[in-house]
CSV table of C-alpha atoms and ligand atoms in Angstrom, one decimal:
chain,number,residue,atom,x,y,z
A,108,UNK,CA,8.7,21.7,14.1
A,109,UNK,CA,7.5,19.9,11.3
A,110,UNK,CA,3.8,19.5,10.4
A,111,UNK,CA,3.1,15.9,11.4
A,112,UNK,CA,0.7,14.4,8.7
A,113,UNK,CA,-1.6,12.4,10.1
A,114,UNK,CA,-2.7,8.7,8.6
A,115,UNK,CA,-4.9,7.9,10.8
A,116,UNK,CA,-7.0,10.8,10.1
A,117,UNK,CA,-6.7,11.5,6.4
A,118,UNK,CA,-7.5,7.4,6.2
A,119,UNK,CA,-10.5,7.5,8.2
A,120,UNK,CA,-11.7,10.3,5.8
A,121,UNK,CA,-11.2,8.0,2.9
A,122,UNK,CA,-12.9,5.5,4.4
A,123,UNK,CA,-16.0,7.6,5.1
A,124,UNK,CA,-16.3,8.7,1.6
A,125,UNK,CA,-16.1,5.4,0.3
A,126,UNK,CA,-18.9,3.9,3.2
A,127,UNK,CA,-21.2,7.2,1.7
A,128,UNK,CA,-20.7,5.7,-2.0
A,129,UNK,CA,-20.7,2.6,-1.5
A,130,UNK,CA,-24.4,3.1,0.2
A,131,UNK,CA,-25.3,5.3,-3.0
A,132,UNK,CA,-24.2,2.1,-4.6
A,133,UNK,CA,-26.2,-0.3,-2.7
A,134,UNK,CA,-29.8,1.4,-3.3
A,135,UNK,CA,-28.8,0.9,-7.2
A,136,UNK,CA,-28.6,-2.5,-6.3
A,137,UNK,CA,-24.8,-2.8,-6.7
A,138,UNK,CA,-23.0,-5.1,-3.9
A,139,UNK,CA,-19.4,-5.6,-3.2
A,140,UNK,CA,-17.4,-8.7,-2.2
A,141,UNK,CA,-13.8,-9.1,-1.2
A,142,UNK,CA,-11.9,-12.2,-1.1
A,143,UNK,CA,-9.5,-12.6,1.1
A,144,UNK,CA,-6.8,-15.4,0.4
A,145,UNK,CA,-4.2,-16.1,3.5
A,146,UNK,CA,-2.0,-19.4,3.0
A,147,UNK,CA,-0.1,-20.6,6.3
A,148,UNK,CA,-1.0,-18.5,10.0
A,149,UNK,CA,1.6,-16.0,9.6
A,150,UNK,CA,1.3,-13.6,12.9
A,151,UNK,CA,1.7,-9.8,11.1
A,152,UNK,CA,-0.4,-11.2,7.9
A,153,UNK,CA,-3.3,-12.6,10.2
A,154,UNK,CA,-3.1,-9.0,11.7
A,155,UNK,CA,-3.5,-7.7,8.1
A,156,UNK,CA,-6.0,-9.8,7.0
A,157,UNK,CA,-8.1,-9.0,10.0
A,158,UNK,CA,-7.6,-5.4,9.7
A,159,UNK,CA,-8.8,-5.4,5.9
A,160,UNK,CA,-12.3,-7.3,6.9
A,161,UNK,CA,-13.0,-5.1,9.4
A,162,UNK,CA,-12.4,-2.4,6.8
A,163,UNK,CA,-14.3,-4.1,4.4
A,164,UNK,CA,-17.3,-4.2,7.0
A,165,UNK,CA,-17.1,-0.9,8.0
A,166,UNK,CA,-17.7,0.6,4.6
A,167,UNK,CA,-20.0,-2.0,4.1
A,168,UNK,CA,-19.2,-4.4,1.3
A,169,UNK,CA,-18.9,-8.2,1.9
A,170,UNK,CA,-16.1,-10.0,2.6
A,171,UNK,CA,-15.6,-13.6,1.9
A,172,UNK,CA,-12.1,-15.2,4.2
A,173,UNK,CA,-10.1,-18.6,2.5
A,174,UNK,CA,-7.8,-19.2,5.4
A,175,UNK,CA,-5.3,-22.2,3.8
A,176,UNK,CA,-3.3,-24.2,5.8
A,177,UNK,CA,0.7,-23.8,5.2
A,178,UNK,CA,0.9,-27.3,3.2
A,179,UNK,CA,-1.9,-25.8,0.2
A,180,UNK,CA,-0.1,-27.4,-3.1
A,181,UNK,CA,0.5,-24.2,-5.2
A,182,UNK,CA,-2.5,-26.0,-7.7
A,183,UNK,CA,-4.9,-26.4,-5.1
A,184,UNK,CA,-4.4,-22.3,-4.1
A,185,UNK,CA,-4.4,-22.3,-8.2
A,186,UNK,CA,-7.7,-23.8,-8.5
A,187,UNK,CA,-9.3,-21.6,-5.5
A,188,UNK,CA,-8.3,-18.5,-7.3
A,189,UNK,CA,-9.7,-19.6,-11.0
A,190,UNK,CA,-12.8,-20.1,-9.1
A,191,UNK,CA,-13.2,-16.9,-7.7
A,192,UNK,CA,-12.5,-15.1,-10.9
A,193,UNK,CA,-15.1,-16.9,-12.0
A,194,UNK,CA,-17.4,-16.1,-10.0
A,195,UNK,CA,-19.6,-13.2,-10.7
A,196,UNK,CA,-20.8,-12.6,-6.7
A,197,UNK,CA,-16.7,-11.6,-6.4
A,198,UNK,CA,-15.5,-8.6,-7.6
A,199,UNK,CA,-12.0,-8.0,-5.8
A,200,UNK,CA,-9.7,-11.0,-4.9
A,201,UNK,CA,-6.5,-10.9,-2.7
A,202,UNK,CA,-4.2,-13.2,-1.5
A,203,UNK,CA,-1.9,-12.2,1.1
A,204,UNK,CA,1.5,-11.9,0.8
A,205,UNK,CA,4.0,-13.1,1.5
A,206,UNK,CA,2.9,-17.4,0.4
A,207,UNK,CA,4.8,-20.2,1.7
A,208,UNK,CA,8.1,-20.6,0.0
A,209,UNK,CA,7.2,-24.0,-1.9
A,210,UNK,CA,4.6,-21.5,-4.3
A,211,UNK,CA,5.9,-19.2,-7.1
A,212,UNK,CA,4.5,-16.0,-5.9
A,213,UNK,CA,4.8,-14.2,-9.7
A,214,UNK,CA,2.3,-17.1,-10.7
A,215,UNK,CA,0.1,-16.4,-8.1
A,216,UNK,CA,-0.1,-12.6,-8.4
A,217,UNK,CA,-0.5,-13.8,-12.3
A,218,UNK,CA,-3.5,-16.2,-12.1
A,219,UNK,CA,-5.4,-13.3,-10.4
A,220,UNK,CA,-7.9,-11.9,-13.4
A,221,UNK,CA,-6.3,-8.0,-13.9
A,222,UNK,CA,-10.3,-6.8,-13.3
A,223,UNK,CA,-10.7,-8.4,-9.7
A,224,UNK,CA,-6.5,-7.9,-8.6
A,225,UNK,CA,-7.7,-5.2,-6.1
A,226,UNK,CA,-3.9,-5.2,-4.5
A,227,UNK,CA,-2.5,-4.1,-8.4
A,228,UNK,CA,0.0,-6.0,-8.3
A,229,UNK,CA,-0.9,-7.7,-11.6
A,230,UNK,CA,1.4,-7.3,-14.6
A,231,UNK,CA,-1.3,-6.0,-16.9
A,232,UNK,CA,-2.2,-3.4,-14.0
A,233,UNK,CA,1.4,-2.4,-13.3
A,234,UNK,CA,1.8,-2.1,-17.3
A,235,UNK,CA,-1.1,0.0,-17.2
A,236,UNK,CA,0.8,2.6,-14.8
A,237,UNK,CA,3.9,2.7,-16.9
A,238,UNK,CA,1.6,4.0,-19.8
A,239,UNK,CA,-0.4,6.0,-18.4
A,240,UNK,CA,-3.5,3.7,-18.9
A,241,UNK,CA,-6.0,3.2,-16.0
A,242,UNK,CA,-6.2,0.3,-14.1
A,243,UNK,CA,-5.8,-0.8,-10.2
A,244,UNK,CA,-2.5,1.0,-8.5
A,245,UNK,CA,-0.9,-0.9,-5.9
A,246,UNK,CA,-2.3,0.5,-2.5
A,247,UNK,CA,0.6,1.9,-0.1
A,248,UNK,CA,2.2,4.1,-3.3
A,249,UNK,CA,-1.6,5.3,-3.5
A,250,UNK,CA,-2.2,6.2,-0.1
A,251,UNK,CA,0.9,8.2,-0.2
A,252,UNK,CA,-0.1,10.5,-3.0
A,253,UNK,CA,-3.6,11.0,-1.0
A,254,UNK,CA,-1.4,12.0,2.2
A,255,UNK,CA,0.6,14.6,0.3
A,256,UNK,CA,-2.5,15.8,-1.9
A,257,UNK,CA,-4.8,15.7,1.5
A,258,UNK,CA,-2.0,17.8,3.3
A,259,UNK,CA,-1.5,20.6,1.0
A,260,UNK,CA,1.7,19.4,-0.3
A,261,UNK,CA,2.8,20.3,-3.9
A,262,UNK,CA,4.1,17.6,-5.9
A,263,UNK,CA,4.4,19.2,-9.7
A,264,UNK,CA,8.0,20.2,-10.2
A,265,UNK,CA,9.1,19.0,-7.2
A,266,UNK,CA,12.0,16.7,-6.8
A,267,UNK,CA,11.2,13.5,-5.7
A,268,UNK,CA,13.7,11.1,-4.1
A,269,UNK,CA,12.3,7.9,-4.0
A,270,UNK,CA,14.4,5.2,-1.3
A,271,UNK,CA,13.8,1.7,-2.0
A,272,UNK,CA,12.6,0.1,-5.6
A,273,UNK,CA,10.3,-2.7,-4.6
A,274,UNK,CA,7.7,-3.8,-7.2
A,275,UNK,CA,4.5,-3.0,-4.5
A,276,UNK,CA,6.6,0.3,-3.4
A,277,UNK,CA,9.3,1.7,-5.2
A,278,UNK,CA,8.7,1.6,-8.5
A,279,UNK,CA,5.0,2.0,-8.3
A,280,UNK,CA,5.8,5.2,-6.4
A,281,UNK,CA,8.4,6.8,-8.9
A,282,UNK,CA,5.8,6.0,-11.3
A,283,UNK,CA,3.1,7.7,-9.8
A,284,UNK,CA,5.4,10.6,-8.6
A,285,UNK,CA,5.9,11.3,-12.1
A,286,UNK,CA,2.2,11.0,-13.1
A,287,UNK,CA,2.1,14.0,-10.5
A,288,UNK,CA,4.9,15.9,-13.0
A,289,UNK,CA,7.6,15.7,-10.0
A,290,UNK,CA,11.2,15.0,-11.0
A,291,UNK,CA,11.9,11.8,-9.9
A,292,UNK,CA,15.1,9.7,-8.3
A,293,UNK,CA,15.1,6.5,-7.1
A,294,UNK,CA,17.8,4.8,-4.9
A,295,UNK,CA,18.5,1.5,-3.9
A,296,UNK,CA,21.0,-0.6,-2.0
A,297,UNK,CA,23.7,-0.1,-4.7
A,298,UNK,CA,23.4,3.9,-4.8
A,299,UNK,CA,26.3,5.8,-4.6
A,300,UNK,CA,26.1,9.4,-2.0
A,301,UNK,CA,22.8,7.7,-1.0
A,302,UNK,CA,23.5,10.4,1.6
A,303,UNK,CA,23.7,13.8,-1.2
A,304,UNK,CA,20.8,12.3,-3.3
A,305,UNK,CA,18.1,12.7,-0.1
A,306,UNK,CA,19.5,15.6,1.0
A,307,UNK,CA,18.3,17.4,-2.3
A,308,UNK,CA,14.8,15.8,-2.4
A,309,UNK,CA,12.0,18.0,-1.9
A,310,UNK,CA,9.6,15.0,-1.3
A,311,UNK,CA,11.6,12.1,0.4
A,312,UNK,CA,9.8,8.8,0.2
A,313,UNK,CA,11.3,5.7,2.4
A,314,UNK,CA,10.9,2.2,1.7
A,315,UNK,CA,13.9,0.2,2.1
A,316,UNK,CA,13.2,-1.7,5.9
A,317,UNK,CA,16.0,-0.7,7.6
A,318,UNK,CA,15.0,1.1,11.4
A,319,UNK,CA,15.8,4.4,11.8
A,320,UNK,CA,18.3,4.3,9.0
A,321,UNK,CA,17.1,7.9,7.6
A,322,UNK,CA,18.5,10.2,9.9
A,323,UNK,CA,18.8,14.1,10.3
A,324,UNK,CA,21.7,14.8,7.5
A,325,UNK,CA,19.8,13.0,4.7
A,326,UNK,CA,17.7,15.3,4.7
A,327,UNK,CA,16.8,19.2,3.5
A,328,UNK,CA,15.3,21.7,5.5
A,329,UNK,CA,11.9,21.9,5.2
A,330,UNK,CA,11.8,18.3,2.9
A,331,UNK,CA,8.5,16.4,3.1
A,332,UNK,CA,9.2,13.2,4.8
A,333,UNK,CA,7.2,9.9,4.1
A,334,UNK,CA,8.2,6.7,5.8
A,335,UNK,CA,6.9,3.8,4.7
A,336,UNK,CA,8.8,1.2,7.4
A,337,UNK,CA,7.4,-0.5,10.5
A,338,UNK,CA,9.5,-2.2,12.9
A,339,UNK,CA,9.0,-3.5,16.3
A,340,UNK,CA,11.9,-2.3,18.4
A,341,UNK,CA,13.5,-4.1,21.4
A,342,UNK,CA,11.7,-2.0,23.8
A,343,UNK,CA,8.4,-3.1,22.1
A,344,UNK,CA,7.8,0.1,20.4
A,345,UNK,CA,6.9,0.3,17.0
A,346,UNK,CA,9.3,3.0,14.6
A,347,UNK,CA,10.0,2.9,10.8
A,348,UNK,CA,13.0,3.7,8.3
A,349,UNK,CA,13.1,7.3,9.7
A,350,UNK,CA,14.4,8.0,13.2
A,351,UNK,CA,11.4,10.6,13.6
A,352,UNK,CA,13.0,12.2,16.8
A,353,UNK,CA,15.9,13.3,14.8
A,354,UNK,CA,14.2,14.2,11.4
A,355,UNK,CA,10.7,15.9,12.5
A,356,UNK,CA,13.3,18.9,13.8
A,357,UNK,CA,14.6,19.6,10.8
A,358,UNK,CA,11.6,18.5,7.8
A,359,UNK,CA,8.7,20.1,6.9
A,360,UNK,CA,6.1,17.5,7.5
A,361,UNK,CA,6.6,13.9,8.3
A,362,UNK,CA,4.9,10.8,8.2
A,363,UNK,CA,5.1,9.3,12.2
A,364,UNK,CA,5.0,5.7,12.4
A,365,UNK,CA,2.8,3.9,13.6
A,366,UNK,CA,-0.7,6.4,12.2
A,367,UNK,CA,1.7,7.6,9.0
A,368,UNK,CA,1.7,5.3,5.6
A,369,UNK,CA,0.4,2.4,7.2
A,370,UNK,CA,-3.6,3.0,7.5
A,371,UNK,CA,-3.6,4.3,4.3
A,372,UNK,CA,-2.7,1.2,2.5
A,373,UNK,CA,-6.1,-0.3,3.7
A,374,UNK,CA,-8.1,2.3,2.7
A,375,UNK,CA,-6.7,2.8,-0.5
A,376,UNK,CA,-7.7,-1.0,-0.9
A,377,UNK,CA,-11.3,-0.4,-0.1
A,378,UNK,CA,-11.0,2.6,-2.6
A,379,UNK,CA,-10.1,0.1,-5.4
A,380,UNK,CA,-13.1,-2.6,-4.0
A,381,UNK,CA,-15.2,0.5,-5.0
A,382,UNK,CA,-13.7,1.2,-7.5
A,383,UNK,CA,-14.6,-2.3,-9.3
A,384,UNK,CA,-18.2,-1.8,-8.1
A,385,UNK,CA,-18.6,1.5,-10.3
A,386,UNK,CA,-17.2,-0.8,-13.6
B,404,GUN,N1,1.8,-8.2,2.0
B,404,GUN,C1,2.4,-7.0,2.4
B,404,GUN,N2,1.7,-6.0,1.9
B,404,GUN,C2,0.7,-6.5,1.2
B,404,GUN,C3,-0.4,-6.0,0.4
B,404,GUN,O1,-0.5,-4.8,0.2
B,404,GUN,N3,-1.2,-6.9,-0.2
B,404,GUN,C4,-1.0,-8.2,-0.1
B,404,GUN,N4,-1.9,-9.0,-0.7
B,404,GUN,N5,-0.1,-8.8,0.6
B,404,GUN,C5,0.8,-7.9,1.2
């Protein structure tokens, strides 16, 4: 049976660290403030947005909501933005993804000043990870490295397949993957033997939004399994890209899903909304 590695608790941990300094912070007189930018009243990114304000309260820094309707011209959200990096009371800014269809999301993520982008999704903070240089890291691929590190699993010389190459999964994953000094593979749709390359990953990282799709022969005996998917199934269960049943007999650890990857994303947020408080 594989050791189940559990989100919920390793992200409740963060969470309390970050409530601790960010009091330590407060009697030096330091405040935080989050905003939080939500265009349109889409059902799973209201669930989001709630979930990172009650974060945000919990470890006790402010958070300021800009709840747009759907028809926001792609200037007016333009404008709110340049406001709020100008604003010296607002230190992290985010704006939900994704944004209705008639806005250039690229622009958006752009017009975000690199020093408040709290998500790290901005090209001067995604540069900064392919060099090596410090700067904000894109939440989910962080929270997975705290999982593995705050479970006792090696990363350095390991070989890490990583599924999926999105620019706020994949590829800030391989990236931080090899940071860690593992040897690093990342698939995609278009991979050939998609099938052979898991099977010889050590560390087995899924992102590509496709239920269940990672089953028991993808992967190695004893492989660390981390799924990154969440889908809600007919019967109204949640699962992700990994049909767990099938895999936990045969991996080392696993991720379960829901209380795997997902929790950690938001406190790896709140990490980097302390994070800008210490600058
Ligand atoms: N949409 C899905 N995931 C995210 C995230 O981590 N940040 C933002 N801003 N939008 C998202």
């Amino acid at each position: 049976m594989a050791q189940i590695i559990d989100g919920k608790k390793i992200s409740q941990e963060i969470k309390d660290e970050l409530k601790e300094a960010v009091a330590v912070l407060k009697e030096k007189g330091v405040e935080g403030a989050l905003a939080v930018i939500q265009v349109g009243a889409d059902p799973a990114s209201s669930v989001y947005v709630r979930n990172k304000k009650r974060a945000c309260e919990y470890i006790g820094i402010r958070s300021e909501s800009y709840e747009l309707p759907e028809g926001t011209s792609e200037e007016e959200l333009l404008s709110l933005i340049q406001k709020l990096n100008d604003d010296s009371n607002i230190n992290g800014i985010l704006c939900q993804l994704p944004v209705p269809a008639h806005m250039d999301e690229n622009k958006i993520i752009r017009a975000i000043a690199p020093g408040k982008d709290v998500d790290g999704f901005h090209t001067q903070n995604v540069g900064a990870l392919v060099v090596g240089q410090s700067g904000f890291v894109s939440c989910t691929p962080a929270g997975i490295i705290q999982l593995l590190k705050r479970s006792g699993i090696d990363i350095a010389g390991k070989h890490c397949v990583v599924v999926g190459r999105s620019n706020i999964v994949g590829k800030p994953m391989a990236l931080l993957m090899l940071k860690e000094n593992a040897t690093v593979t990342v698939c995609h749709s278009k991979t050939a033997d998609l099938k052979g390359i898991c099977r010889e990953a050590d560390i087995l990282i899924v992102a590509i939004g496709k239920p269940k799709f990672i089953t028991a022969e993808y992967v190695k005996e004893g492989a660390a399994v981390i799924d990154v998917g969440i889908h809600r199934q007919e019967n109204g269960k949640l699962c992700g890209d990994v049909d767990f049943d099938a895999v936990e007999t045969i991996a080392g650890a696993i991720t379960p899903v829901p209380g795997g990857v997902g929790p950690m994303t938001i406190a790896m947020l709140m990490n980097n909304c302390v994070e800008v408080m210490t600058r």
